Coordinates of C-alpha atoms and ligand atoms in Angstrom, one line a residue:
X1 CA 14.8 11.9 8.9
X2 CA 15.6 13.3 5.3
X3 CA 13.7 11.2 2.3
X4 CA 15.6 9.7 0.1
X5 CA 13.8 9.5 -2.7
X6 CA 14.2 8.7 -6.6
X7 CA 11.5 9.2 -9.5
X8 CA 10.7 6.3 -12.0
X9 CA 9.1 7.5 -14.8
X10 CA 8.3 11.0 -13.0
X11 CA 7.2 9.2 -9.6
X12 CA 9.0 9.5 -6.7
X13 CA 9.9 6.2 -4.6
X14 CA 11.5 6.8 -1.4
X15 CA 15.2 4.4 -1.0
X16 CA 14.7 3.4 2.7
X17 CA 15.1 -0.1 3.7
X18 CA 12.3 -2.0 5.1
X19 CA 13.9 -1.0 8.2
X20 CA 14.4 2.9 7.9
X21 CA 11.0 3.0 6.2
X22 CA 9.4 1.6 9.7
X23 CA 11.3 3.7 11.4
X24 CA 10.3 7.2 9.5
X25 CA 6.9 6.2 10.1
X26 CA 7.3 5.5 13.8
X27 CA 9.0 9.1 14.0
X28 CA 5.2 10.5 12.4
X29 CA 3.3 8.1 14.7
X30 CA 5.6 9.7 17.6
X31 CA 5.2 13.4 16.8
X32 CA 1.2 12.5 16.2
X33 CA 1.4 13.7 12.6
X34 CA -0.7 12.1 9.9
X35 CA 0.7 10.5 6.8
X36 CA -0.2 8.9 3.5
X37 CA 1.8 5.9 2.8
X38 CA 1.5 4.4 -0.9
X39 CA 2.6 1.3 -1.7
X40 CA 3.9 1.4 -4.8
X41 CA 4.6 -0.9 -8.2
X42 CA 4.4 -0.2 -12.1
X43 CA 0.7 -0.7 -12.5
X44 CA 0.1 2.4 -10.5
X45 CA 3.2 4.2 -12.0
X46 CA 1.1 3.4 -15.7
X47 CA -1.9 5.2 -14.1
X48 CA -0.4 8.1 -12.6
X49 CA 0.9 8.5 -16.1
X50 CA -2.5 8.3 -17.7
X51 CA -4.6 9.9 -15.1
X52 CA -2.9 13.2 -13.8
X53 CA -4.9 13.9 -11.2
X54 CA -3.8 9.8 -10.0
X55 CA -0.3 11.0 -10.3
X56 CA -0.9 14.1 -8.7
X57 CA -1.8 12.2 -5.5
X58 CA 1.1 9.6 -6.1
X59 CA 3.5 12.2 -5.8
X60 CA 2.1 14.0 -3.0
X61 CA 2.4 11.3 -0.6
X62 CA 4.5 11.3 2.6
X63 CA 5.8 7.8 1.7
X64 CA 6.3 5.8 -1.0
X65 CA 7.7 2.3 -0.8
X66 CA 8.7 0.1 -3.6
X67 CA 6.3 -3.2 -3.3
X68 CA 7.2 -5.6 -5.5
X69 CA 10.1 -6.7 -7.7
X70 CA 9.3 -4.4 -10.5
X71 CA 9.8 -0.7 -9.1
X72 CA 13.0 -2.9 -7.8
X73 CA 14.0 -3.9 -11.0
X74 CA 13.5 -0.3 -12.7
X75 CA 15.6 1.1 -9.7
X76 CA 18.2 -1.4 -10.5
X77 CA 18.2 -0.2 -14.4
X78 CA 18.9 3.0 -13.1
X79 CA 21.6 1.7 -10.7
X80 CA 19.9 1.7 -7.8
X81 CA 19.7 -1.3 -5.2
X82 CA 17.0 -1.3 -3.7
X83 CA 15.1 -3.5 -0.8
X84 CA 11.8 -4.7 -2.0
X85 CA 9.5 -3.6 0.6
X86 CA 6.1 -6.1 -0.1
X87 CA 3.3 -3.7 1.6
X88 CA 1.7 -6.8 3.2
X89 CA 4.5 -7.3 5.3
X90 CA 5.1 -3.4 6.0
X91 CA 1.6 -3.7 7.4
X92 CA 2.0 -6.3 9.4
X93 CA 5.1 -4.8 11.4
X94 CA 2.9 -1.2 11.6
X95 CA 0.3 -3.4 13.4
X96 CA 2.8 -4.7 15.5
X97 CA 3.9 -1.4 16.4
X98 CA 0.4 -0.5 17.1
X99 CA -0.2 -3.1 19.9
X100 CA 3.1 -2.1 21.7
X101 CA 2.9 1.1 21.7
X102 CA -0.6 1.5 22.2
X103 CA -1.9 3.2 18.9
X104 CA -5.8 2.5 17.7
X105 CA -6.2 1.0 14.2
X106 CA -8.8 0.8 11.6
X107 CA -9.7 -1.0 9.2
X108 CA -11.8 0.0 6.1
X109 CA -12.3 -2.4 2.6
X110 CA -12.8 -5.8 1.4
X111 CA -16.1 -7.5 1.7
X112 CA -17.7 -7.5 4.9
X113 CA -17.1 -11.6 5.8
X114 CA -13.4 -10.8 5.3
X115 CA -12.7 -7.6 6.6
X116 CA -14.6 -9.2 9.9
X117 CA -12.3 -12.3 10.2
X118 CA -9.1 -10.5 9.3
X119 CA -9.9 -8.3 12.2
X120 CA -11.0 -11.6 14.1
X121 CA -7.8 -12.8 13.5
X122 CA -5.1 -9.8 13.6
X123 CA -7.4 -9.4 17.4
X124 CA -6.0 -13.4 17.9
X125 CA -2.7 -12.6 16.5
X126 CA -2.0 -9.0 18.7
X127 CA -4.6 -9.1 21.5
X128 CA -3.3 -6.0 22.8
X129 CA -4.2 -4.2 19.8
X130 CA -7.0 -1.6 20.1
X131 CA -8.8 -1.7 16.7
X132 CA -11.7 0.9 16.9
X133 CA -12.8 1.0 13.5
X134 CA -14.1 -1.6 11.1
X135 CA -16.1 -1.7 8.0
X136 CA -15.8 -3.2 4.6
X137 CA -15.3 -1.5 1.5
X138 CA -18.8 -1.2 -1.0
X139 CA -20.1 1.7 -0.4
X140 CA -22.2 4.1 -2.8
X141 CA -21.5 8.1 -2.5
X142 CA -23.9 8.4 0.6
X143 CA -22.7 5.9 2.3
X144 CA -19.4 7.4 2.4
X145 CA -20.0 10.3 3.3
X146 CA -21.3 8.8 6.6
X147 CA -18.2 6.3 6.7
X148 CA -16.3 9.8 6.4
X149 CA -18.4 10.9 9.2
X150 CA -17.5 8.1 11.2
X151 CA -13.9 7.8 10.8
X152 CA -13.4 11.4 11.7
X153 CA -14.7 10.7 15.0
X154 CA -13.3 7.9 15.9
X155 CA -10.2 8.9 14.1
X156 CA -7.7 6.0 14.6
X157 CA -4.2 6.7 14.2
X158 CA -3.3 4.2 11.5
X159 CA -5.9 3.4 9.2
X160 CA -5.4 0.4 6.5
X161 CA -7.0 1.1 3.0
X162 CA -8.2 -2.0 1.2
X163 CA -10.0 -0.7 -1.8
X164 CA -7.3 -1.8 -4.5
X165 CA -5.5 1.0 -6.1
X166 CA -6.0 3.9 -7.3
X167 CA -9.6 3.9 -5.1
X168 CA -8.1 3.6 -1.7
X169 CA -5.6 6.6 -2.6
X170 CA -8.3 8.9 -4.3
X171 CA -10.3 8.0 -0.7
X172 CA -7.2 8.8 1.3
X173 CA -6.1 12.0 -0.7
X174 CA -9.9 13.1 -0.1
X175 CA -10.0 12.5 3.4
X176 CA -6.1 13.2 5.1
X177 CA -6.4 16.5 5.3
X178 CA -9.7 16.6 7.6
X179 CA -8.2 13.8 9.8
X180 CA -4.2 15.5 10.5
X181 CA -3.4 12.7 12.7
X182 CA -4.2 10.0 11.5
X183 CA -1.6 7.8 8.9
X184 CA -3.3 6.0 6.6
X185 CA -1.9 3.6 4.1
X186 CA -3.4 2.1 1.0
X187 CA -3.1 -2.2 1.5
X188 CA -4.9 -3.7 -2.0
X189 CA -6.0 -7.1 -1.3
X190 CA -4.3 -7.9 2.3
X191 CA -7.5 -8.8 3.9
X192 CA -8.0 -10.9 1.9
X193 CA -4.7 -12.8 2.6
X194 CA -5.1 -11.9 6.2
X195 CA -9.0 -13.3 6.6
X196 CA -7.3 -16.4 4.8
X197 CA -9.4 -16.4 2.3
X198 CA -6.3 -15.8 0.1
X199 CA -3.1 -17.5 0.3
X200 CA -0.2 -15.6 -0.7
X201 CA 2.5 -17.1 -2.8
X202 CA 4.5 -20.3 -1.2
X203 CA 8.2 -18.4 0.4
X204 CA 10.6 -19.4 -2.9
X205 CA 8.3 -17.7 -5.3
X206 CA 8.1 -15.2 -3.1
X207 CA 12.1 -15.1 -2.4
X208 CA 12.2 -15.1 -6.4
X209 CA 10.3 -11.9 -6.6
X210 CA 7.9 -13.7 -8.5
X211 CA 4.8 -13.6 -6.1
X212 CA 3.3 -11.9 -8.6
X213 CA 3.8 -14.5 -11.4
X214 CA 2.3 -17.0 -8.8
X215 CA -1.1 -14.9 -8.4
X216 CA -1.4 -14.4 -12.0
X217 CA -1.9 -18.3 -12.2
X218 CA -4.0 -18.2 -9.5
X219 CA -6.6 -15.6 -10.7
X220 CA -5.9 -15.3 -14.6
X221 CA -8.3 -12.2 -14.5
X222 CA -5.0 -10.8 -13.2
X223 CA -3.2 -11.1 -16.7
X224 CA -4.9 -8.5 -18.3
X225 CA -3.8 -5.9 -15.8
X226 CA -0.2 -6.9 -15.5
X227 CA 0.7 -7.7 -19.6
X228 CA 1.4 -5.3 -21.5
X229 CA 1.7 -2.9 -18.6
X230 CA 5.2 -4.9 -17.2
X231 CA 7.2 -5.3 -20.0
X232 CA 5.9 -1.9 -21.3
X233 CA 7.0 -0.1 -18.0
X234 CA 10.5 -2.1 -17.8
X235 CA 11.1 -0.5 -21.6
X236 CA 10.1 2.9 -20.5
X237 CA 12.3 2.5 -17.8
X238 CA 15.2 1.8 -19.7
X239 CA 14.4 4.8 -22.7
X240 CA 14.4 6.8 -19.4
X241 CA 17.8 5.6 -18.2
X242 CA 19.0 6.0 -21.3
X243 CA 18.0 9.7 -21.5
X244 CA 19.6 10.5 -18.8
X245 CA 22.8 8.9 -19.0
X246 CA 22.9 11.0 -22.3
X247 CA 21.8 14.0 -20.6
Ligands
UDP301 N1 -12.5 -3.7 -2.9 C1 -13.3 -3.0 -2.0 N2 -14.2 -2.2 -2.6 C2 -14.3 -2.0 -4.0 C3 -13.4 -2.7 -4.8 C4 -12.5 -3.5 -4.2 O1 -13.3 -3.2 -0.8 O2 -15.1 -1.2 -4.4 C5 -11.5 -4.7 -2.2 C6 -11.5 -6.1 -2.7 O3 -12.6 -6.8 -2.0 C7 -10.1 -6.6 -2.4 C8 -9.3 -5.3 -2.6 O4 -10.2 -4.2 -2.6 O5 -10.1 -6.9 -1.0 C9 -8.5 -5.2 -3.9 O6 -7.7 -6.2 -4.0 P1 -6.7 -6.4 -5.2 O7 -5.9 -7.6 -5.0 O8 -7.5 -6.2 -6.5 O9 -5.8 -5.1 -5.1 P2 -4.3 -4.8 -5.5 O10 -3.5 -5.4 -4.3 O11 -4.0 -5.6 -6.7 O12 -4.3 -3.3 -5.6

């Protein structure tokens, strides 16, 4: 399948529905190919401007879905409608692929308590799922060079990445082209909501797009990283759209 794909701000985001996007990774799971899937939104867009070789890797990934409502919203400025794609839920339906067509999973981050009893329960939710690697994410340099050891042995076919961005895709970038079949995607803080330790935002904030309003009440620490960088991004956006339309 062609990508369709359209850069915000010089990052490319791939236009596939939820649906199409599940599907062009089933077509790389098929053909045993490997993959790096980023999920996307404008705090990573700000640091792929800032930190080129961030940006480098952004833009060098096999797939990049829009999570959240504001890579929607800048798509929209441009005149784009586009289906946000929340990478929590892309996840979810990769691991449900996994277990019925018989692919080995992995999972890597969080703190060791959670990443344990997310695996406990995605094992209660899919039991037919074969996850074959598991270990939580703090690690010094040594240590990861033996977690690198370890994964390329085992090498599962989908690997989730929950170190929070942009350290699960500088771990990714480093490692995907020593493991060629495996796809690995980059999944921020799903543990977390999947050990239930955290609860993501009830469905009509989430409906709203404003899941991310909800977890900045939650966890003020949050603020900090979202303001200015939102409103900032949204104005870029439009100077962008502007420029263009101008030509
Ligand atoms: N994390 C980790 N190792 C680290 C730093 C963070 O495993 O060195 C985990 C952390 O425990 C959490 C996730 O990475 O589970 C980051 O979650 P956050 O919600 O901050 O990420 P986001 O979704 O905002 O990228």
């Amino acid at each position: 399948m062609q990508r369709k794909k359209e850069p915000v701000l010089g990052f490319e985001v791939d236009l596939y529905s939820f649906e199409e996007a599940l599907q062009a990774v089933n077509g790389y799971l098929k053909e045993n190919k490997g993959m790096q899937i980023v999920t996307i939104n404008p705090e990573m867009i700000s640091l792929g401007k800032k930190n080129s070789d961030f940006g480098r890797i952004l833009n060098s990934a096999d797939l990049v879905i829009p999570d959240g409502v504001g890579i929607k919203l800048a798509l929209k400025i441009k005149g784009i409608e586009q289906e946000n794609i929340p990478g929590i839920e892309f996840s979810q339906k990769l691991i449900k692929l996994c277990e019925l067509e018989n692919y080995t999973i992995g999972l890597l981050g969080a703190k060791e308590e959670v990443v344990q009893q997310a695996a406990k329960n995605i094992r209660q939710e899919y039991p037919n799922l074969n996850i074959t690697y598991i270990r939580n994410g703090y690690f010094d340099a040594q240590e990861q060079e033996i977690i690198e050891q370890e994964l390329k042995a085992v090498a599962p076919r989908v690997l989730f990445v929950a170190l929070g961005a942009p350290k699960q895709e500088f771990f990714i970038a480093k490692l995907k082209e020593e493991m060629p079949s495996t796809i690995f995607i980059g999944v921020g803080g799903s543990f977390d909501v999947w050990s239930g330790l955290t609860k993501r935002a009830p469905e009509i904030w989430q409906k709203m797009g404003l899941e991310w309003l909800y977890r900045t009440i939650k966890e003020p620490s949050r603020f900090k990283r979202i303001f200015p960088a939102l409103p900032l991004f949204l104005v870029r956006v439009i100077i962008e759209a502007i420029r263009e339309k101008l030509g």
